[in-house]
XYZ file of N, CA and C in Angstrom:
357
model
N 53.485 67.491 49.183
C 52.731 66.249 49.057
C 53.476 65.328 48.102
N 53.776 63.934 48.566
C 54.532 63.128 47.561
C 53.177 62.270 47.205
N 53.554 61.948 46.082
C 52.830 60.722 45.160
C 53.945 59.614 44.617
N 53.307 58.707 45.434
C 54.331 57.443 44.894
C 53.323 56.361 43.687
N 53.857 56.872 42.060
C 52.982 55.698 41.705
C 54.105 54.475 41.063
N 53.425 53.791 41.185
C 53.917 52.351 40.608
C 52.797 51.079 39.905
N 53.009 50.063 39.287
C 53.013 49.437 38.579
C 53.158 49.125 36.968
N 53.865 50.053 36.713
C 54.272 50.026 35.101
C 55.213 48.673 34.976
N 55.661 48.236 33.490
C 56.646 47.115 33.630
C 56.639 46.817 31.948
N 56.555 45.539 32.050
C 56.970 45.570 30.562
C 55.891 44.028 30.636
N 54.779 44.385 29.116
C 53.983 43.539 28.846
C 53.363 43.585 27.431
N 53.328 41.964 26.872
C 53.042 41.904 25.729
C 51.478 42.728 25.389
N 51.621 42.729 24.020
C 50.153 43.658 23.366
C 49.526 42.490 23.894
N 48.416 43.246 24.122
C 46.621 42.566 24.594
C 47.131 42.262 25.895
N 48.084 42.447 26.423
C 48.141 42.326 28.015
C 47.306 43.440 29.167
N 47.370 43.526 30.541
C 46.831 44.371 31.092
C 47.894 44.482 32.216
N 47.611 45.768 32.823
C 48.765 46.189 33.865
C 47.659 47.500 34.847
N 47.824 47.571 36.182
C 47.192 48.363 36.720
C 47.889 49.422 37.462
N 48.128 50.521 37.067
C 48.931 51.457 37.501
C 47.809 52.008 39.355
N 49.083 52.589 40.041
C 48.382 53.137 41.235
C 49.324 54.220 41.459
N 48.360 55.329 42.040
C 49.512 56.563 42.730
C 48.633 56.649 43.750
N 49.777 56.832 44.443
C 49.205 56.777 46.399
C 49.815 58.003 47.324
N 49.239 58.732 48.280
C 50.015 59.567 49.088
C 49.471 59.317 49.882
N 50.598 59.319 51.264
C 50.219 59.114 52.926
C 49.945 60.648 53.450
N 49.594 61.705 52.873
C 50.127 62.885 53.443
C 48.250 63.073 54.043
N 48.726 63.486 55.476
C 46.928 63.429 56.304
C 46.770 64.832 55.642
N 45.264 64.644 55.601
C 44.629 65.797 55.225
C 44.076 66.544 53.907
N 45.275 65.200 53.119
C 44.862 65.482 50.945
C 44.304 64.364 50.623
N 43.026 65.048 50.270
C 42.238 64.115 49.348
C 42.161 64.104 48.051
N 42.625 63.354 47.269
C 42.168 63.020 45.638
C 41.028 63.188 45.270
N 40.631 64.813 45.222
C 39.516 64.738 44.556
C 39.384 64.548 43.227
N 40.520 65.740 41.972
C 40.516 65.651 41.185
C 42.026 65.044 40.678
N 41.867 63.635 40.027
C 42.889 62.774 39.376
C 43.352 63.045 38.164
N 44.327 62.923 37.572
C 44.592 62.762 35.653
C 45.934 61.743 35.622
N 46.298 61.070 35.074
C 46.738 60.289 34.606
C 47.881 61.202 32.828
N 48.514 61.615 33.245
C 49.047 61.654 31.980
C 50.042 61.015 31.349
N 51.351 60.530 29.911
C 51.878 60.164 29.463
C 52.730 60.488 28.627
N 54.187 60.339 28.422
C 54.937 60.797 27.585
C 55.700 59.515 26.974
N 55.704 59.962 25.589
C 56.535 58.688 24.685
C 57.723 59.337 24.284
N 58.801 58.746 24.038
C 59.932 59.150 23.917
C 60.036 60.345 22.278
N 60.419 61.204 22.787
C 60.365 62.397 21.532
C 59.591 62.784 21.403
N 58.403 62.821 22.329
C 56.564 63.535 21.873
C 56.523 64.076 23.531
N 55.402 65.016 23.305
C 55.168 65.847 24.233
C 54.299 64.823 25.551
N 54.033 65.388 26.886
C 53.504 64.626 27.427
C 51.590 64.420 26.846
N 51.142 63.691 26.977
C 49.504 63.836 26.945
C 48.882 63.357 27.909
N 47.809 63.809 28.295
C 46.622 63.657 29.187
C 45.969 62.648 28.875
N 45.823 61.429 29.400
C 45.095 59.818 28.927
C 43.976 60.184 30.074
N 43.621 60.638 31.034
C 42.623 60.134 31.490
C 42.196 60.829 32.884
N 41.309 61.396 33.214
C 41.057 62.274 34.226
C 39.475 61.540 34.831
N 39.455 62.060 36.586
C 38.467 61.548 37.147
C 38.318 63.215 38.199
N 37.546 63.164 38.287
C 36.639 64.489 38.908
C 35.472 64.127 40.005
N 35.896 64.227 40.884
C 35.026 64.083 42.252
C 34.509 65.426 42.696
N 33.448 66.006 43.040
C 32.810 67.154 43.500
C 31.428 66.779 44.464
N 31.681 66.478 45.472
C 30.771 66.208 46.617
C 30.026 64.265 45.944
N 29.148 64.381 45.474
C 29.142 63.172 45.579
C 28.632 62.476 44.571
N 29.055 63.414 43.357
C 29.160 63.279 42.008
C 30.667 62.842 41.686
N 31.026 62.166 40.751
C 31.957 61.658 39.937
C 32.086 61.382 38.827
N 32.828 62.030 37.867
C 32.944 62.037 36.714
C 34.190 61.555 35.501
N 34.371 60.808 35.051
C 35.770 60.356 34.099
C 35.892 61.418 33.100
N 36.933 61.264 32.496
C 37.436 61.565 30.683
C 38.842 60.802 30.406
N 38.754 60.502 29.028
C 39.609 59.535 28.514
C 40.348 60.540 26.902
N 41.095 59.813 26.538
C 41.650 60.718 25.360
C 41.416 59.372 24.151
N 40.997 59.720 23.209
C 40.544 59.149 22.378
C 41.290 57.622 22.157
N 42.430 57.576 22.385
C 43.373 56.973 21.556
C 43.145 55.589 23.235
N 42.518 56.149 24.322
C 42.694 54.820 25.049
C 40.967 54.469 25.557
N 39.989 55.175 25.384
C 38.807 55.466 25.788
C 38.443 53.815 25.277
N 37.623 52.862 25.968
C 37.138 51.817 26.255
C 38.271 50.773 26.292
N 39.552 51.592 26.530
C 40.342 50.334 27.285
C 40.965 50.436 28.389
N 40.896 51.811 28.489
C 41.766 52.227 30.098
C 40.382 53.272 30.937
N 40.646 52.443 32.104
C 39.657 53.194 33.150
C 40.147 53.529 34.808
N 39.857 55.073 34.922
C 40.604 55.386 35.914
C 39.454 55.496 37.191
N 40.272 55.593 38.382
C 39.522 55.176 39.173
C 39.903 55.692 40.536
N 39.327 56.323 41.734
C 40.356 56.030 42.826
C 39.507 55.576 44.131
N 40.357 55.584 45.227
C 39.753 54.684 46.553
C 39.975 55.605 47.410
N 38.852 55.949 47.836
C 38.953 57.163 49.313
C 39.696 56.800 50.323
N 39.627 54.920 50.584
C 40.388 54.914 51.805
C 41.693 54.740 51.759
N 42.166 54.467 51.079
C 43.791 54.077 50.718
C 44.566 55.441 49.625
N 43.519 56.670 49.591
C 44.272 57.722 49.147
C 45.009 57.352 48.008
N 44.235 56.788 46.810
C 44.529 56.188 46.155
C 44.269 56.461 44.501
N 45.249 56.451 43.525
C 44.964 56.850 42.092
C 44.774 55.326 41.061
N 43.908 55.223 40.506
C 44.410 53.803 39.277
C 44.109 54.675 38.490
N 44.598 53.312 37.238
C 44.543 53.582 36.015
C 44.496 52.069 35.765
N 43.766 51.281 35.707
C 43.426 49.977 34.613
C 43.747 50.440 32.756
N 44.550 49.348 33.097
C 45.215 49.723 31.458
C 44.638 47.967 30.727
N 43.891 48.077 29.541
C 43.910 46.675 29.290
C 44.244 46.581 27.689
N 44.108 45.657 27.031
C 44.344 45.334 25.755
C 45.286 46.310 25.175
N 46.150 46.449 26.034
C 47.832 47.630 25.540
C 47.905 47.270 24.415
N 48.942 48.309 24.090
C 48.915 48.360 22.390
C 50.423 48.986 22.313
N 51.514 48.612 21.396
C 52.616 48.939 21.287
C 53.237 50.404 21.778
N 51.650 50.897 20.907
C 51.775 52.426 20.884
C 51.524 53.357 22.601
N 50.882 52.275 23.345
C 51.038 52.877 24.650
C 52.507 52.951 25.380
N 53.327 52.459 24.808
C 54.524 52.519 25.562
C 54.987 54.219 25.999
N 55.061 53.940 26.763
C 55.523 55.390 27.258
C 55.541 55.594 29.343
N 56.054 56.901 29.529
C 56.592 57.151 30.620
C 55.117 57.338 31.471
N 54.175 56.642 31.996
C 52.968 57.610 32.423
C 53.043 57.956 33.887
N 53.013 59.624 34.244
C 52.451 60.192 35.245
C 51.369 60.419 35.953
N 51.115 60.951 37.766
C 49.747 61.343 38.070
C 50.105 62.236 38.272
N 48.901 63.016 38.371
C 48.711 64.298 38.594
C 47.507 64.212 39.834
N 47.516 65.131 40.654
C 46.467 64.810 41.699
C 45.978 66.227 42.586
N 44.871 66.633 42.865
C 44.667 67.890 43.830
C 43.397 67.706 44.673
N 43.952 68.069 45.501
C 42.137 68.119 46.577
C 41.520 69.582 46.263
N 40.476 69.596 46.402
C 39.991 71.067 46.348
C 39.994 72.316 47.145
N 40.553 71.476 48.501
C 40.825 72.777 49.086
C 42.232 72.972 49.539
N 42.328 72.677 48.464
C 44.503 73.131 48.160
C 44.556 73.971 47.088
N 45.537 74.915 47.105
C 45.907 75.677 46.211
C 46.115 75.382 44.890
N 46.654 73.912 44.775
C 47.742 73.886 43.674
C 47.564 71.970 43.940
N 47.630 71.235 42.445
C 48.227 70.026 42.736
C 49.658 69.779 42.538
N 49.558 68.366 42.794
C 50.853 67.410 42.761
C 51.004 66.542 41.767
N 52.814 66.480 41.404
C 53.069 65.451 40.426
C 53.279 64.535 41.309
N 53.429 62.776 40.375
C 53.786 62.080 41.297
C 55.095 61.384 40.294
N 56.474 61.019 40.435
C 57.257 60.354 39.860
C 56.617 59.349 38.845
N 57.418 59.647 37.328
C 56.540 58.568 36.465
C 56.958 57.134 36.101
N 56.082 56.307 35.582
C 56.406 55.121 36.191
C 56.051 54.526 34.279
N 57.785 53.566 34.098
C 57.683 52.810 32.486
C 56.380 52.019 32.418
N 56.084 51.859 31.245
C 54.902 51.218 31.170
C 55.886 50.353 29.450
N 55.702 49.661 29.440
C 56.474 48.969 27.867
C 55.785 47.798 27.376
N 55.537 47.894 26.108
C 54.367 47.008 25.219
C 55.306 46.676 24.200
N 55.415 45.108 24.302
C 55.612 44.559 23.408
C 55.193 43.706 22.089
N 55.228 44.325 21.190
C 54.761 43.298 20.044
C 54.610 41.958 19.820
């Protein structure tokens, strides 16, 4: 299963940018999403997870972005966000998806995509 995400780039603090990871592959659904991130010389971290289970849905955020980034996805376009808003220097970093349907074994990475905040 590939995951293509994109929209990272380079944007001043208090800017906003909307990340997406997408796969064409028939048959995988995004049930359960995460969003994670790596800054140069630090380990990766987990910013933000979404949990679908029949027809309940549920978020989590990691402290450091919780009421500014909200993740999200779209059943029909097989689809991951991440609304990123009022960035902050300190978000700069490499961010990844992570993605699994539930009746798959195992998830998928998807290639990570710059995200860069400027002062």
């Amino acid at each position: 299963v590939q995951l293509q995400a994109s929209g990272g780039g380079l944007v001043q603090a208090g800017g906003s940018l909307r990340l997406s990871c997408a796969t064409s592959r028939s048959g995988f659904s995004i049930n359960f999403g995460d969003w994670y991130r790596q800054a140069p010389g630090k380990g990766r971290e987990l910013v933000a997870s979404i949990n679908s289970e029949e027809s309940e849905e549920s978020d989590s955020y990691a402290d450091s972005v919780k009421g500014r980034f909200a993740i999200s996805r779209d059943n029909t376009r097989n689809t991951l966000y991440l609304q990123m808003n009022s960035l902050k220097p300190e978000d700069t970093a490499v961010y990844y998806c992570h993605a699994k349907d539930r009746n798959w074994s195992r998830g998928y990475w998807g290639q990570g995509t710059q995200v860069t905040v400027s002062s």
